[in-house]
Every structure is written in C-alpha cells, then in structure tokens.
Amino acid sequence: MTTERLLRIAVPNKGALADAASQMLRAAGYRQRTDTKDLTLIDTDHGVEFYYLRPRDIAIYIGRGHLDIGITGRDMLLDSAADATEVMALGFGGSRFRFAAVNGSSLTLEDLRGKRIASSYTGLLQSYLDEKGIEAELVGLDGAVESAIRLGVADVVADVVDTGTTLRRAGLEMFGDPICESEAVLIQRNGGGGLPPVAEALKTRLHSVLVAQNYMMLDYNVHTDDLEATTALAPGVEGPTVSALSKEGWSAVRVLVPRKGAHMLMDRLHDAGARGILLTELAACRL
C-alpha cells in the first residue's frame, strides 16, 4: 500500500500577508503555527506540510518545484519571473504598484524615457517598461525607495503602495496608471502536474472561505401572514429554510444573504413583519 506524500505549502512568515494568510488557512480548517519561530508545521489530518518563508522567496521555491503550492503577493510573483502561475486571488493584501516623483513634477509615462527609476521590484518594472517600449535606467533597492530621489540616486521611484501616505510624507506625488494591481494569491508551478490529491481540497476550502466573506447567515421569526413578503425580500441562494415554531402561526426562517447591504435588509425585513432577526458571520461556505 503506497502512502501519498504530503502537500508542501509555502506561507508568508512575516509582513503584511503573514497574519491574514494564516487566518484564512485556519478558517479553512488547517492547523497553523502558534510560535512565529517555527519554520514548518505538519498537519497529518489533512496531508499537508506548511513552510513559513519570506514572501518574496515563495514564488522561487514553487517555480523550481521544491514546494507545491503557496501564498504570496501577485506583485512578488510577477517580479520573480518564476516558473509559477496564479491559481486563485485570495481577497486580502491589496496594493498598487505606482510611479512617483517630486511634488509638482507633473510627469507622464513618456517622461520616463532615459530617467533613473528606483524600485524594489525591478523585474516587474522592467517587464512593464518593455511592454510600453520605454527605455530607462533601473536602480534596484531593497526597500525605502521613497528616499532615493532626495538622496540623488534616482529621478523617479516605483513602489508598492496601499494608501500612498509614505510617499506623500516624502514629498512625492504618484502619477500614471498603476503598473500592477496586487493582492494575495495562491500560486503553483506552471503546468500544475504531480500534485497530491489534497491540493484540490485545499483550493476548494480556500474558495469556501472567500465565498463566506461575501455572505452572511440571516435568521428570523415571522407570522404566516407575513412569510411571503419577507421571503420575497430575502430569497437566498436556493431558497430559504422555513420551519414551524411551537407558537401557532409563526415560522422560523434561515437564509443566506449577501454581506453587502445586509443591515439594510434587516431594516426592510423588520418593516415587513420579521422579528428576532439575527445576522451571523460565516467561517466557510460552499455553494
């Protein structure tokens, strides 16, 4: 009898993606480390082994086949030029890769020709410039690129931003369209062959967590006379579950509703006769 090997999963060990990635995996039913010093963790119940790595290195490990699947940023995947591909967007860690220059410069994309551009993502930046047919000198820096212009190292910077506050504090203004819209993504090696069967279970579970982030469970009691009106307001995905209460003429209703506008829906249901309305968060949901 052969034993299926463990699925090797790379998880960010620190930075903006680390906590959210572990939280999502926990919501999907997987064990996660309790000590940040742990570099690996085996979840034998689910046939997986987690490796906690620098987010920038994850695509390299996946692309070279040392690990099977992993979570990193789309920007880091593209910057690495690794032999790996995005499988699923995970809905957290959103950011944009933008150009910035000194306030008042009013630069355009065409003005980048011949300029010195400092960035920590030179691979991603070079690909973008090549696509646009723009030749420029790239200056690779390992973080804190917002100081490059003031220190005379570059004319322009290209950096990953969330709100852009750090760039503005450095006296810089963003210009041009975003080079890349990034977020946390699940990645695997190009071709995706040779993965243990539990890889599909992982993808399904993560997708169920994503679905749960867009829905909530709504419960309420309602008199029979008002049942049709309330179920018309909240028909659910495949219809509500209606159960008779011990109180004659009353029913209990449970229905899956979109998260967006859920509180306004509660108001309308109450006006339509619903009582004892409960709105519950979901950890996971499969439709």
GROMACS .gro file of C-alpha atoms in nm:
model
  287
    1MET     CA    1   0.000   0.000   0.000
    2THR     CA    2   0.153   0.332  -0.106
    3THR     CA    3   0.131   0.639   0.111
    4GLU     CA    4   0.051   0.966  -0.066
    5ARG     CA    5   0.317   1.228   0.005
    6LEU     CA    6   0.230   1.543   0.195
    7LEU     CA    7   0.130   1.854   0.001
    8ARG     CA    8   0.404   2.113   0.063
    9ILE     CA    9   0.255   2.460   0.111
   10ALA     CA   10   0.450   2.786   0.139
   11VAL     CA   11   0.307   3.053   0.370
   12PRO     CA   12   0.443   3.406   0.430
   13ASN     CA   13   0.640   3.412   0.754
   14LYS     CA   14   0.613   3.787   0.816
   15GLY     CA   15   0.497   4.111   0.662
   16ALA     CA   16   0.156   4.234   0.557
   17LEU     CA   17   0.044   3.897   0.418
   18ALA     CA   18   0.151   3.668   0.702
   19ASP     CA   19  -0.128   3.703   0.960
   20ALA     CA   20  -0.410   3.716   0.706
   21ALA     CA   21  -0.276   3.408   0.524
   22SER     CA   22  -0.264   3.206   0.846
   23GLN     CA   23  -0.609   3.326   0.948
   24MET     CA   24  -0.752   3.218   0.613
   25LEU     CA   25  -0.591   2.875   0.641
   26ARG     CA   26  -0.731   2.834   0.993
   27ALA     CA   27  -1.077   2.930   0.866
   28ALA     CA   28  -1.033   2.660   0.601
   29GLY     CA   29  -0.976   2.403   0.878
   30TYR     CA   30  -0.597   2.370   0.873
   31ARG     CA   31  -0.360   2.382   1.168
   32GLN     CA   32  -0.127   2.680   1.185
   33ARG     CA   33   0.181   2.754   1.393
   34THR     CA   34   0.144   2.916   1.734
   35ASP     CA   35   0.509   3.018   1.759
   36THR     CA   36   0.642   3.254   1.492
   37LYS     CA   37   0.986   3.092   1.532
   38ASP     CA   38   0.856   2.765   1.386
   39LEU     CA   39   0.967   2.724   1.025
   40THR     CA   40   0.750   2.423   0.941
   41LEU     CA   41   0.431   2.259   1.062
   42ILE     CA   42   0.280   1.923   0.961
   43ASP     CA   43  -0.098   1.877   0.959
   44THR     CA   44  -0.121   1.499   0.921
   45ASP     CA   45  -0.503   1.501   0.940
   46HIS     CA   46  -0.515   1.688   0.609
   47GLY     CA   47  -0.199   1.554   0.446
   48VAL     CA   48  -0.020   1.888   0.426
   49GLU     CA   49   0.307   2.040   0.544
   50PHE     CA   50   0.344   2.416   0.582
   51TYR     CA   51   0.672   2.601   0.523
   52TYR     CA   52   0.697   2.960   0.654
   53LEU     CA   53   0.912   3.164   0.418
   54ARG     CA   54   0.987   3.520   0.311
   55PRO     CA   55   0.700   3.624   0.080
   56ARG     CA   56   0.949   3.731  -0.189
   57ASP     CA   57   1.107   3.383  -0.197
   58ILE     CA   58   0.789   3.179  -0.220
   59ALA     CA   59   0.743   3.201  -0.597
   60ILE     CA   60   1.104   3.087  -0.649
   61TYR     CA   61   1.054   2.775  -0.436
   62ILE     CA   62   0.730   2.696  -0.616
   63GLY     CA   63   0.870   2.762  -0.962
   64ARG     CA   64   1.168   2.535  -0.907
   65GLY     CA   65   0.950   2.254  -0.776
   66HIS     CA   66   1.085   2.245  -0.421
   67LEU     CA   67   0.736   2.323  -0.287
   68ASP     CA   68   0.397   2.250  -0.440
   69ILE     CA   69   0.174   2.547  -0.377
   70GLY     CA   70   0.193   2.873  -0.184
   71ILE     CA   71   0.055   3.211  -0.088
   72THR     CA   72   0.233   3.530  -0.191
   73GLY     CA   73   0.158   3.868  -0.349
   74ARG     CA   74   0.079   3.896  -0.719
   75ASP     CA   75   0.346   4.167  -0.745
   76MET     CA   76   0.609   3.936  -0.596
   77LEU     CA   77   0.510   3.653  -0.828
   78LEU     CA   78   0.544   3.877  -1.135
   79ASP     CA   79   0.867   4.034  -1.011
   80SER     CA   80   1.028   3.694  -0.958
   81ALA     CA   81   0.970   3.574  -1.317
   82ALA     CA   82   0.944   3.229  -1.159
   83ASP     CA   83   0.801   2.929  -1.343
   84ALA     CA   84   0.480   2.961  -1.144
   85THR     CA   85   0.128   3.078  -1.207
   86GLU     CA   86  -0.157   3.237  -1.014
   87VAL     CA   87  -0.431   2.989  -0.926
   88MET     CA   88  -0.667   3.198  -0.717
   89ALA     CA   89  -0.692   3.553  -0.585
   90LEU     CA   90  -0.742   3.544  -0.208
   91GLY     CA   91  -0.906   3.878  -0.139
   92PHE     CA   92  -0.659   4.034   0.107
   93GLY     CA   93  -0.332   4.228   0.099
   94GLY     CA   94  -0.450   4.462  -0.174
   95SER     CA   95  -0.198   4.718  -0.304
   96ARG     CA   96  -0.094   4.902  -0.619
   97PHE     CA   97   0.246   4.940  -0.783
   98ARG     CA   98   0.281   5.309  -0.879
   99PHE     CA   99   0.528   5.560  -1.016
  100ALA     CA  100   0.604   5.867  -0.802
  101ALA     CA  101   0.813   6.181  -0.845
  102VAL     CA  102   0.873   6.510  -0.662
  103ASN     CA  103   0.554   6.709  -0.598
  104GLY     CA  104   0.474   6.940  -0.887
  105SER     CA  105   0.673   6.741  -1.143
  106SER     CA  106   0.357   6.655  -1.339
  107LEU     CA  107   0.535   6.371  -1.517
  108THR     CA  108   0.373   6.137  -1.767
  109LEU     CA  109   0.466   5.789  -1.877
  110GLU     CA  110   0.653   5.927  -2.179
  111ASP     CA  111   0.868   6.142  -1.948
  112LEU     CA  112   1.023   5.824  -1.806
  113ARG     CA  113   1.244   5.776  -2.111
  114GLY     CA  114   1.609   5.798  -2.005
  115LYS     CA  115   1.519   5.858  -1.640
  116ARG     CA  116   1.668   5.675  -1.340
  117ILE     CA  117   1.389   5.478  -1.169
  118ALA     CA  118   1.446   5.329  -0.823
  119SER     CA  119   1.244   5.025  -0.717
  120SER     CA  120   1.249   4.709  -0.509
  121TYR     CA  121   1.061   4.534  -0.791
  122THR     CA  122   1.295   4.575  -1.086
  123GLY     CA  123   1.178   4.257  -1.258
  124LEU     CA  124   0.815   4.365  -1.262
  125LEU     CA  125   0.913   4.720  -1.354
  126GLN     CA  126   1.137   4.611  -1.644
  127SER     CA  127   0.860   4.395  -1.787
  128TYR     CA  128   0.619   4.687  -1.773
  129LEU     CA  129   0.862   4.929  -1.939
  130ASP     CA  130   0.946   4.675  -2.211
  131GLU     CA  131   0.575   4.632  -2.279
  132LYS     CA  132   0.540   5.010  -2.316
  133GLY     CA  133   0.854   5.043  -2.527
  134ILE     CA  134   1.025   5.274  -2.276
  135GLU     CA  135   1.399   5.263  -2.206
  136ALA     CA  136   1.509   5.380  -1.863
  137GLU     CA  137   1.783   5.310  -1.610
  138LEU     CA  138   1.660   5.090  -1.325
  139VAL     CA  139   1.809   5.128  -0.978
  140GLY     CA  140   1.744   4.825  -0.758
  141LEU     CA  141   1.694   4.900  -0.388
  142ASP     CA  142   1.588   4.674  -0.102
  143GLY     CA  143   1.310   4.889   0.043
  144ALA     CA  144   1.275   5.256   0.147
  145VAL     CA  145   1.277   5.370  -0.216
  146GLU     CA  146   1.093   5.692  -0.123
  147SER     CA  147   1.430   5.841  -0.016
  148ALA     CA  148   1.602   5.767  -0.346
  149ILE     CA  149   1.510   6.095  -0.517
  150ARG     CA  150   1.606   6.317  -0.224
  151LEU     CA  151   1.941   6.138  -0.197
  152GLY     CA  152   2.010   6.182  -0.568
  153VAL     CA  153   2.001   5.812  -0.653
  154ALA     CA  154   1.700   5.835  -0.886
  155ASP     CA  155   1.471   6.075  -1.070
  156VAL     CA  156   1.158   5.864  -1.019
  157VAL     CA  157   1.055   5.579  -0.790
  158ALA     CA  158   0.821   5.286  -0.847
  159ASP     CA  159   0.682   5.133  -0.530
  160VAL     CA  160   0.403   4.921  -0.390
  161VAL     CA  161   0.156   5.142  -0.207
  162ASP     CA  162  -0.156   5.090  -0.001
  163THR     CA  163  -0.276   5.441   0.079
  164GLY     CA  164   0.027   5.632  -0.056
  165THR     CA  165   0.083   5.808   0.278
  166THR     CA  166   0.454   5.719   0.296
  167LEU     CA  167   0.521   5.864  -0.049
  168ARG     CA  168   0.332   6.185   0.028
  169ARG     CA  169   0.524   6.230   0.352
  170ALA     CA  170   0.844   6.210   0.147
  171GLY     CA  171   0.720   6.495  -0.073
  172LEU     CA  172   0.632   6.273  -0.367
  173GLU     CA  173   0.324   6.252  -0.587
  174MET     CA  174   0.203   5.946  -0.776
  175PHE     CA  175   0.145   5.967  -1.149
  176GLY     CA  176   0.033   5.746  -1.434
  177ASP     CA  177  -0.182   5.437  -1.421
  178PRO     CA  178  -0.096   5.162  -1.171
  179ILE     CA  179   0.176   4.932  -1.303
  180CYS     CA  180   0.013   4.641  -1.123
  181GLU     CA  181  -0.293   4.585  -0.904
  182SER     CA  182  -0.177   4.334  -0.645
  183GLU     CA  183  -0.328   4.118  -0.371
  184ALA     CA  184  -0.251   3.788  -0.203
  185VAL     CA  185  -0.275   3.496  -0.446
  186LEU     CA  186  -0.246   3.118  -0.435
  187ILE     CA  187   0.022   3.000  -0.678
  188GLN     CA  188   0.154   2.671  -0.813
  189ARG     CA  189   0.418   2.565  -1.064
  190ASN     CA  190   0.332   2.613  -1.431
  191GLY     CA  191   0.160   2.301  -1.559
  192GLY     CA  192   0.042   2.210  -1.209
  193GLY     CA  193   0.110   1.839  -1.259
  194GLY     CA  194   0.216   1.590  -0.996
  195LEU     CA  195   0.036   1.748  -0.702
  196PRO     CA  196  -0.113   1.523  -0.433
  197PRO     CA  197  -0.495   1.494  -0.448
  198VAL     CA  198  -0.528   1.704  -0.133
  199ALA     CA  199  -0.425   2.008  -0.341
  200GLU     CA  200  -0.775   2.025  -0.487
  201ALA     CA  201  -0.924   2.001  -0.140
  202LEU     CA  202  -0.710   2.299  -0.035
  203LYS     CA  203  -0.833   2.507  -0.328
  204THR     CA  204  -1.195   2.414  -0.257
  205ARG     CA  205  -1.161   2.504   0.110
  206LEU     CA  206  -0.998   2.839   0.039
  207HIS     CA  207  -1.270   2.916  -0.212
  208SER     CA  208  -1.532   2.837   0.053
  209VAL     CA  209  -1.368   3.090   0.285
  210LEU     CA  210  -1.379   3.350   0.007
  211VAL     CA  211  -1.749   3.280  -0.052
  212ALA     CA  212  -1.815   3.317   0.321
  213GLN     CA  213  -1.660   3.663   0.313
  214ASN     CA  214  -1.932   3.771   0.071
  215TYR     CA  215  -2.231   3.617   0.251
  216MET     CA  216  -2.389   3.608   0.597
  217MET     CA  217  -2.648   3.384   0.758
  218LEU     CA  218  -2.973   3.555   0.849
  219ASP     CA  219  -3.233   3.404   1.086
  220TYR     CA  220  -3.569   3.548   1.186
  221ASN     CA  221  -3.917   3.460   1.308
  222VAL     CA  222  -4.223   3.569   1.119
  223HIS     CA  223  -4.602   3.524   1.129
  224THR     CA  224  -4.751   3.317   0.846
  225ASP     CA  225  -4.936   3.621   0.717
  226ASP     CA  226  -4.603   3.799   0.654
  227LEU     CA  227  -4.396   3.498   0.540
  228GLU     CA  228  -4.440   3.556   0.169
  229ALA     CA  229  -4.340   3.922   0.195
  230THR     CA  230  -4.023   3.851   0.394
  231THR     CA  231  -3.906   3.561   0.176
  232ALA     CA  232  -3.956   3.783  -0.128
  233LEU     CA  233  -3.714   4.035   0.026
  234ALA     CA  234  -3.456   3.765   0.107
  235PRO     CA  235  -3.499   3.468  -0.128
  236GLY     CA  236  -3.149   3.335  -0.059
  237VAL     CA  237  -2.926   3.140  -0.295
  238GLU     CA  238  -3.153   2.839  -0.342
  239GLY     CA  239  -3.446   2.949  -0.130
  240PRO     CA  240  -3.485   2.995   0.247
  241THR     CA  241  -3.528   2.719   0.504
  242VAL     CA  242  -3.868   2.758   0.675
  243SER     CA  243  -3.957   2.566   0.992
  244ALA     CA  244  -4.272   2.578   1.205
  245LEU     CA  245  -4.237   2.727   1.555
  246SER     CA  246  -4.418   2.598   1.863
  247LYS     CA  247  -4.610   2.925   1.865
  248GLU     CA  248  -4.905   2.869   1.633
  249GLY     CA  249  -4.899   3.067   1.311
  250TRP     CA  250  -4.528   3.151   1.333
  251SER     CA  251  -4.229   3.020   1.140
  252ALA     CA  252  -3.851   3.033   1.177
  253VAL     CA  253  -3.664   3.129   0.861
  254ARG     CA  254  -3.295   3.080   0.782
  255VAL     CA  255  -3.147   3.224   0.465
  256LEU     CA  256  -2.807   3.301   0.312
  257VAL     CA  257  -2.781   3.669   0.216
  258PRO     CA  258  -2.512   3.887   0.053
  259ARG     CA  259  -2.294   4.067   0.306
  260LYS     CA  260  -2.328   4.391   0.116
  261GLY     CA  261  -2.646   4.562   0.226
  262ALA     CA  262  -2.726   4.300   0.494
  263HIS     CA  263  -2.809   4.558   0.763
  264MET     CA  264  -3.039   4.749   0.531
  265LEU     CA  265  -3.208   4.419   0.454
  266MET     CA  266  -3.265   4.366   0.827
  267ASP     CA  267  -3.446   4.701   0.838
  268ARG     CA  268  -3.673   4.605   0.549
  269LEU     CA  269  -3.746   4.263   0.695
  270HIS     CA  270  -3.843   4.417   1.028
  271ASP     CA  271  -4.077   4.657   0.850
  272ALA     CA  272  -4.228   4.357   0.668
  273GLY     CA  273  -4.303   4.174   0.994
  274ALA     CA  274  -3.987   3.976   1.074
  275ARG     CA  275  -3.889   3.956   1.442
  276GLY     CA  276  -3.592   3.820   1.638
  277ILE     CA  277  -3.365   3.887   1.341
  278LEU     CA  278  -3.011   3.751   1.374
  279LEU     CA  279  -2.719   3.816   1.139
  280THR     CA  280  -2.428   3.569   1.173
  281GLU     CA  281  -2.074   3.570   1.034
  282LEU     CA  282  -1.965   3.265   0.834
  283ALA     CA  283  -1.624   3.096   0.854
  284ALA     CA  284  -1.670   2.897   0.532
  285CYS     CA  285  -1.945   2.843   0.277
  286ARG     CA  286  -1.973   2.613  -0.025
  287LEU     CA  287  -2.241   2.690  -0.282
   0.00000   0.00000   0.00000
